[in-house]
mmCIF file with all atom_site columns, C-alpha atoms in Angstrom:
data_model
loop_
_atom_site.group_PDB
_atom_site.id
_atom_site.type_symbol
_atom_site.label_atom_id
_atom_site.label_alt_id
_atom_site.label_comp_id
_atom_site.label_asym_id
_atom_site.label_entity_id
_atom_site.label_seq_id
_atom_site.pdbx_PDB_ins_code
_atom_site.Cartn_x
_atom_site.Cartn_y
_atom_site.Cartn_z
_atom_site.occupancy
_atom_site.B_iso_or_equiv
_atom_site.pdbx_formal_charge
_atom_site.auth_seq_id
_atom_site.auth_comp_id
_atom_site.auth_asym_id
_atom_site.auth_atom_id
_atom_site.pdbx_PDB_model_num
ATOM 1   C CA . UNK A 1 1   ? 2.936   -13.721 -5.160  1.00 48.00 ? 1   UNK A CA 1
ATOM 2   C CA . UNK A 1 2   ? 2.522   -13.030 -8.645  1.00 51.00 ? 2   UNK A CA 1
ATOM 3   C CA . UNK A 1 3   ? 0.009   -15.323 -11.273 1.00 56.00 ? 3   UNK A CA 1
ATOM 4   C CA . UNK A 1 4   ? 0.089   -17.499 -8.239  1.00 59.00 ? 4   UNK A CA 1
ATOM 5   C CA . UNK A 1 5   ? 4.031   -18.008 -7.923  1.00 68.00 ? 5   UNK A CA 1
ATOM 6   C CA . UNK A 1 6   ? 6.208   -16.537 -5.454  1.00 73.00 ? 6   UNK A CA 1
ATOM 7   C CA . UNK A 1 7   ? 8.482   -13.518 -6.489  1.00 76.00 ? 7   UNK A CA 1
ATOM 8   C CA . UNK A 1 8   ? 11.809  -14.556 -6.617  1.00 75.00 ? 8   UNK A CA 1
ATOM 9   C CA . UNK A 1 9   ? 12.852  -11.539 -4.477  1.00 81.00 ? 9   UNK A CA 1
ATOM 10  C CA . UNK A 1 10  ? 10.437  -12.695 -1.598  1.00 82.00 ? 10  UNK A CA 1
ATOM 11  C CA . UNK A 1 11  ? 12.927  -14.413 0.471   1.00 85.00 ? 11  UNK A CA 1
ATOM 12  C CA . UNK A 1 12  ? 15.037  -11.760 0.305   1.00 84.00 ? 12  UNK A CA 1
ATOM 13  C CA . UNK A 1 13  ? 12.401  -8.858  1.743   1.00 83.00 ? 13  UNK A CA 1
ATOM 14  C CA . UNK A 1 14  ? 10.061  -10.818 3.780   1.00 82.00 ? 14  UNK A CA 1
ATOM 15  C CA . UNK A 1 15  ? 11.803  -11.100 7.058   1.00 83.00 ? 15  UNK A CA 1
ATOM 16  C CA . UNK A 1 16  ? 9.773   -14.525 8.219   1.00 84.00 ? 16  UNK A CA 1
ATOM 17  C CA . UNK A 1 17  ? 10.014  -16.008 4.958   1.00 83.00 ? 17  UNK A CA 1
ATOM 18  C CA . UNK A 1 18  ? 11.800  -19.170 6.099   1.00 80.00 ? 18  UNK A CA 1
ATOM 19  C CA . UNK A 1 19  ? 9.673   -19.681 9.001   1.00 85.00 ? 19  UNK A CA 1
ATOM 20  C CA . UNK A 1 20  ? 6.656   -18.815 6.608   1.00 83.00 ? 20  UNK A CA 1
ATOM 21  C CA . UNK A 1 21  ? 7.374   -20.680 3.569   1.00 83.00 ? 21  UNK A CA 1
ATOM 22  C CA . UNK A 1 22  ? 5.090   -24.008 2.457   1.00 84.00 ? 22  UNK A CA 1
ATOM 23  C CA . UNK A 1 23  ? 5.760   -24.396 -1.166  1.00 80.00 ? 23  UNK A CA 1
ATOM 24  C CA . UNK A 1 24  ? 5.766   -23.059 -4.392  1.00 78.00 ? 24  UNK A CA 1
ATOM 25  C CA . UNK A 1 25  ? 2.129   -21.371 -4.933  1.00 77.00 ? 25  UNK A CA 1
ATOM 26  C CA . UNK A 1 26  ? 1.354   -20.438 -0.956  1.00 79.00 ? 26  UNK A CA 1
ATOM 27  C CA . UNK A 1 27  ? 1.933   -16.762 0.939   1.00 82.00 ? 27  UNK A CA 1
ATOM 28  C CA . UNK A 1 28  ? 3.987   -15.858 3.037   1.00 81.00 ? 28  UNK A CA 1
ATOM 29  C CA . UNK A 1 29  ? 1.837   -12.797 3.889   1.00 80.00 ? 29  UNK A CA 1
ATOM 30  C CA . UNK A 1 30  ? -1.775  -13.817 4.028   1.00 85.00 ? 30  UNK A CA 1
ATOM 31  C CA . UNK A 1 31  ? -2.962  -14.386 7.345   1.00 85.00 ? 31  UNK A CA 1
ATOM 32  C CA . UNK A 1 32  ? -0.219  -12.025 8.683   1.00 89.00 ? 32  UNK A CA 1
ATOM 33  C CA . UNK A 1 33  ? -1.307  -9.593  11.808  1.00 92.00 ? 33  UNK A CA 1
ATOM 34  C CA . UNK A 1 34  ? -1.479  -5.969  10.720  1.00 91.00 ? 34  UNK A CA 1
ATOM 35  C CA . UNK A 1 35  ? -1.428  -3.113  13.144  1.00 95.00 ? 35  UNK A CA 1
ATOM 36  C CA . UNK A 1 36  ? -3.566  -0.119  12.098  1.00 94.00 ? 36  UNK A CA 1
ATOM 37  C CA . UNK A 1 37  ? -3.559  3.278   13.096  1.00 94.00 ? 37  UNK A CA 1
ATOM 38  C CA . UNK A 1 38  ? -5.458  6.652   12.520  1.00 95.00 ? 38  UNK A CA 1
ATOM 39  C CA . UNK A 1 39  ? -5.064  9.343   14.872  1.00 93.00 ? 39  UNK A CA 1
ATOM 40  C CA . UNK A 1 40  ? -5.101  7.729   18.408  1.00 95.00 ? 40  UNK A CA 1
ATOM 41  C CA . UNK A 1 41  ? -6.795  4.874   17.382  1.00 94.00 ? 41  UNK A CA 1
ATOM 42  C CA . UNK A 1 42  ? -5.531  1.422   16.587  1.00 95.00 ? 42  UNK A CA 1
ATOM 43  C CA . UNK A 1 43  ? -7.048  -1.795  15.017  1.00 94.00 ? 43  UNK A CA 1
ATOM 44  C CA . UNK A 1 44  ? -5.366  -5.325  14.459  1.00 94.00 ? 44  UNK A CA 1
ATOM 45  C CA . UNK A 1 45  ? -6.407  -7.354  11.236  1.00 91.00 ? 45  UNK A CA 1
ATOM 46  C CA . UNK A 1 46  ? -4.525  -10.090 9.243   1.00 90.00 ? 46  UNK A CA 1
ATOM 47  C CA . UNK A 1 47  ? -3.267  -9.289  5.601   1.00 86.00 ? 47  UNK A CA 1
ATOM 48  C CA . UNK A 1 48  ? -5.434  -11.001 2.567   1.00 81.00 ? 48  UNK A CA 1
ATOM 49  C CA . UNK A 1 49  ? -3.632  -10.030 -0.525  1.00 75.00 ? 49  UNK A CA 1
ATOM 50  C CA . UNK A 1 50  ? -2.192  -7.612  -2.538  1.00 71.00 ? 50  UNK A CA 1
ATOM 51  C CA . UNK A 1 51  ? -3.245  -5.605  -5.660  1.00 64.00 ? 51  UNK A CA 1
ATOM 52  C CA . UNK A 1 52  ? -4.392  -4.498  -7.860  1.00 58.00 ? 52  UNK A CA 1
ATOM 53  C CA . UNK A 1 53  ? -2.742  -2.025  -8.438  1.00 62.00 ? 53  UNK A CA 1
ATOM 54  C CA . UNK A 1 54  ? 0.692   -2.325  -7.394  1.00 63.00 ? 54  UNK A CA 1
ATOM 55  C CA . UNK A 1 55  ? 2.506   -6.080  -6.367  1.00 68.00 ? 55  UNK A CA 1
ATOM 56  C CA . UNK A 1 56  ? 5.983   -4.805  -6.680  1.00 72.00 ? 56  UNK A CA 1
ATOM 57  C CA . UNK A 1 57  ? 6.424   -2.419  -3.816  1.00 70.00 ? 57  UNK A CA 1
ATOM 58  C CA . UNK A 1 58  ? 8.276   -3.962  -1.207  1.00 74.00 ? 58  UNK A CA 1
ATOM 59  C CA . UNK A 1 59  ? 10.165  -0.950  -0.367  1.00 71.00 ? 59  UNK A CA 1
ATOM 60  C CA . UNK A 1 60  ? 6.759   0.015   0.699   1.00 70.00 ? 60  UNK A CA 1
ATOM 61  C CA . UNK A 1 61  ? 5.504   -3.304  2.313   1.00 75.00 ? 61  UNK A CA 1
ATOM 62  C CA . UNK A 1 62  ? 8.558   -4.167  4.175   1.00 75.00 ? 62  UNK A CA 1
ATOM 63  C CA . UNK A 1 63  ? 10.470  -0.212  4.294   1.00 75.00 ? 63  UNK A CA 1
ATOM 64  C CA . UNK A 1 64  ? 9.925   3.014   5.084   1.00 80.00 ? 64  UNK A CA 1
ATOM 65  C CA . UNK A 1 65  ? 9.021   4.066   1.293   1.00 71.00 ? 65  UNK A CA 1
ATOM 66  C CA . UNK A 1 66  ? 5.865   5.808   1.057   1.00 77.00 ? 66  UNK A CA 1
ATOM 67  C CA . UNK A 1 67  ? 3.280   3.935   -2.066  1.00 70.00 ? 67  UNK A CA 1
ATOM 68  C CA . UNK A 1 68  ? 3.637   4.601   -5.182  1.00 69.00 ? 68  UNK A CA 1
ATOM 69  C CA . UNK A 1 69  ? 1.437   6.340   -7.550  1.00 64.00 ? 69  UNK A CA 1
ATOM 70  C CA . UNK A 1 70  ? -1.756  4.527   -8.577  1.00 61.00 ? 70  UNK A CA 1
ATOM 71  C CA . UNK A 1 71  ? -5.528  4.762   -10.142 1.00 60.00 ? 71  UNK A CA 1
ATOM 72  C CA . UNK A 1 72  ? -6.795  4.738   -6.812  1.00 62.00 ? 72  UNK A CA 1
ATOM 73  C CA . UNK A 1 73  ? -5.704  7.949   -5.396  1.00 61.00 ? 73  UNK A CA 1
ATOM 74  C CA . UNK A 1 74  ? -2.053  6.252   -4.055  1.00 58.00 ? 74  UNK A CA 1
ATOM 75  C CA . UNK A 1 75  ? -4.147  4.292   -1.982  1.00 63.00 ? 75  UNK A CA 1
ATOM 76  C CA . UNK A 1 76  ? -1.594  2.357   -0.342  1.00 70.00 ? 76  UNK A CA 1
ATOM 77  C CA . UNK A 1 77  ? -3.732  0.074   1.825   1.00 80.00 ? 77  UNK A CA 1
ATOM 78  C CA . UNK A 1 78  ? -7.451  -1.008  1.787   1.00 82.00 ? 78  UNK A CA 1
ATOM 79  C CA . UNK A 1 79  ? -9.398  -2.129  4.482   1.00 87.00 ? 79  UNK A CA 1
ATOM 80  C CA . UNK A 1 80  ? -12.528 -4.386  5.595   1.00 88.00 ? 80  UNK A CA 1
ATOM 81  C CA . UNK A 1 81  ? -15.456 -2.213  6.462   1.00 91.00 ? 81  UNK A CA 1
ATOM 82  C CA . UNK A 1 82  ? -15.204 -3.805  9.762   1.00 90.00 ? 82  UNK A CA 1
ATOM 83  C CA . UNK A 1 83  ? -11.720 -1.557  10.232  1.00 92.00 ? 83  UNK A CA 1
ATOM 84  C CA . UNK A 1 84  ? -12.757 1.226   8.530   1.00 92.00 ? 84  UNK A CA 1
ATOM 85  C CA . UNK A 1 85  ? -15.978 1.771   11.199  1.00 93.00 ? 85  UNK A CA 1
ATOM 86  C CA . UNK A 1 86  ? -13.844 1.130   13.866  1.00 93.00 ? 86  UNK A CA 1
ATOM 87  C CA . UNK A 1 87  ? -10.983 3.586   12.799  1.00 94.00 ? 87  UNK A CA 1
ATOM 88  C CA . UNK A 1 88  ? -13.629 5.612   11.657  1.00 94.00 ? 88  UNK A CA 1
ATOM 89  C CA . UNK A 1 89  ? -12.099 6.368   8.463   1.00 92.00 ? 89  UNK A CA 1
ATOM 90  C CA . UNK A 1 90  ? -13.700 8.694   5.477   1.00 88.00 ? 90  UNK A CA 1
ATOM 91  C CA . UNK A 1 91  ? -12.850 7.627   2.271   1.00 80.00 ? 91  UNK A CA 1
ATOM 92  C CA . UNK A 1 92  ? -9.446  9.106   1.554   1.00 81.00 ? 92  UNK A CA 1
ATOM 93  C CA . UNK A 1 93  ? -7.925  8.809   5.220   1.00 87.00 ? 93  UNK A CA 1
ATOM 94  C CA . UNK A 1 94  ? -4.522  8.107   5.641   1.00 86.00 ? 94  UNK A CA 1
ATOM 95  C CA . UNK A 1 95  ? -3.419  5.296   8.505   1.00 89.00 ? 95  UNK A CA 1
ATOM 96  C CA . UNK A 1 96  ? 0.045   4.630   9.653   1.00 89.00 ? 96  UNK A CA 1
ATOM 97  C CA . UNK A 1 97  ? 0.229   0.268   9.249   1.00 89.00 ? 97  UNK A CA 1
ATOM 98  C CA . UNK A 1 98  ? 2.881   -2.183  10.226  1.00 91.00 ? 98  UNK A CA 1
ATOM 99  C CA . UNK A 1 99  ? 3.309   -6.087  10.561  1.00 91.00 ? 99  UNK A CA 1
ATOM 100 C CA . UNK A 1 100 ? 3.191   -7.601  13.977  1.00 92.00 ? 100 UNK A CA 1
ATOM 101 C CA . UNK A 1 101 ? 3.854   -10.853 15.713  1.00 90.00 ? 101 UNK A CA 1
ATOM 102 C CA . UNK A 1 102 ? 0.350   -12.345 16.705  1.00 88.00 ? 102 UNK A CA 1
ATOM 103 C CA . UNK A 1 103 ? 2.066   -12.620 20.230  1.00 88.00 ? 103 UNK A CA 1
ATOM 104 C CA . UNK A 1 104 ? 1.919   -8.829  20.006  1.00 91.00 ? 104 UNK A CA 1
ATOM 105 C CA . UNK A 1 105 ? -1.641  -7.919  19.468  1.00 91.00 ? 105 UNK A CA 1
ATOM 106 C CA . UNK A 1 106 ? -3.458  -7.977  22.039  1.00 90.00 ? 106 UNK A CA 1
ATOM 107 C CA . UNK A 1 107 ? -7.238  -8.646  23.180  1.00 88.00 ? 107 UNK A CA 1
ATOM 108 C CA . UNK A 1 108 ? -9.816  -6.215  21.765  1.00 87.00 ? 108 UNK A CA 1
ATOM 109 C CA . UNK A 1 109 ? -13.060 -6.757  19.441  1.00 86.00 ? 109 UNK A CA 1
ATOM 110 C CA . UNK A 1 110 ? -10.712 -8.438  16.612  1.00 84.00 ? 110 UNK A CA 1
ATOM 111 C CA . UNK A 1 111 ? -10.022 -11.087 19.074  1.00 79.00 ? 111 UNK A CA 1
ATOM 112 C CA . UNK A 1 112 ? -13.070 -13.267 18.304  1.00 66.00 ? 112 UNK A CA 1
ATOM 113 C CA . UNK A 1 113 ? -12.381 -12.933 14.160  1.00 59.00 ? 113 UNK A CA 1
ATOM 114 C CA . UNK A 1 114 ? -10.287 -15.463 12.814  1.00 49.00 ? 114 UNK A CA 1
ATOM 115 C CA . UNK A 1 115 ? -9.349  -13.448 10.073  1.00 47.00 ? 115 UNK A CA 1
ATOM 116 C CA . UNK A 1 116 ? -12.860 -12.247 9.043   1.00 43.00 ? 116 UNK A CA 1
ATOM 117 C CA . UNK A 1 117 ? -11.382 -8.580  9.557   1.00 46.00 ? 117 UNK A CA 1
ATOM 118 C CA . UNK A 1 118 ? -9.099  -9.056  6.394   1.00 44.00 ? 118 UNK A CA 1
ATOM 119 C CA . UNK A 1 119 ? -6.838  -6.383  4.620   1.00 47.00 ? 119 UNK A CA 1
ATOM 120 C CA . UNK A 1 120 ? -6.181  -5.929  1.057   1.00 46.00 ? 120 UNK A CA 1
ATOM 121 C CA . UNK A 1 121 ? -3.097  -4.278  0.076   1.00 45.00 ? 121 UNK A CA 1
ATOM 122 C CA . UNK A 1 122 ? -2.247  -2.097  -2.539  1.00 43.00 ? 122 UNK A CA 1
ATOM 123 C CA . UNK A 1 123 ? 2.004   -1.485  -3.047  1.00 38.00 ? 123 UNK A CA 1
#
């Protein structure tokens, strides 16, 4: 979304846009089950938003493109401190992310978080 509006590439690169789309002004991301991985470890959390840096990625959201160049370091994804402590991630860690299908993630201490382990995103 961009200034509240979707972009009018999204339902060409978001592949569950028309299951996903309510109206003008609602995502088609937020709430979205992210899987998280650093090293052998993986986390689940659902996808808040995007920014601030970069909202026009989508080779990066929804490819194989790696993020672009930003102020904060090429960050590419931010996380809840919530996934950070369980990834145990330093600062400038790099983690492997993807969407899934809430069918696919399975029981483990994000189970009883409806959401409250949220994801900001940076493309």
């Amino acid at each position: 979304m961009q200034a509240g509006r979707l972009k009018p590439e999204a339902a060409k690169v978001v592949p569950w846009f028309i299951e996903a789309f309510r109206g003008p002004g609602q995502s088609v991301c937020k709430g979205r089950w992210i899987e998280i991985r650093h090293g052998l470890k993986v986390c689940y959390a659902r996808w808040e938003d995007v920014g601030p840096f970069r909202t026009d990625h989508a080779g990066y959201v929804f490819g194989d493109e790696r993020p672009s160049p930003n102020l904060n370091h090429g960050a590419g994804i931010d996380v809840s401190p919530a996934v950070r402590d369980y990834l145990g991630l330093g600062s400038m860690d790099r983690v492997d992310w993807r969407f899934v299908e809430q069918a696919d993630v399975p029981a483990g201490p994000w189970s009883p978080y409806d959401g409250s382990q949220i994801v900001e995103r940076s493309h």
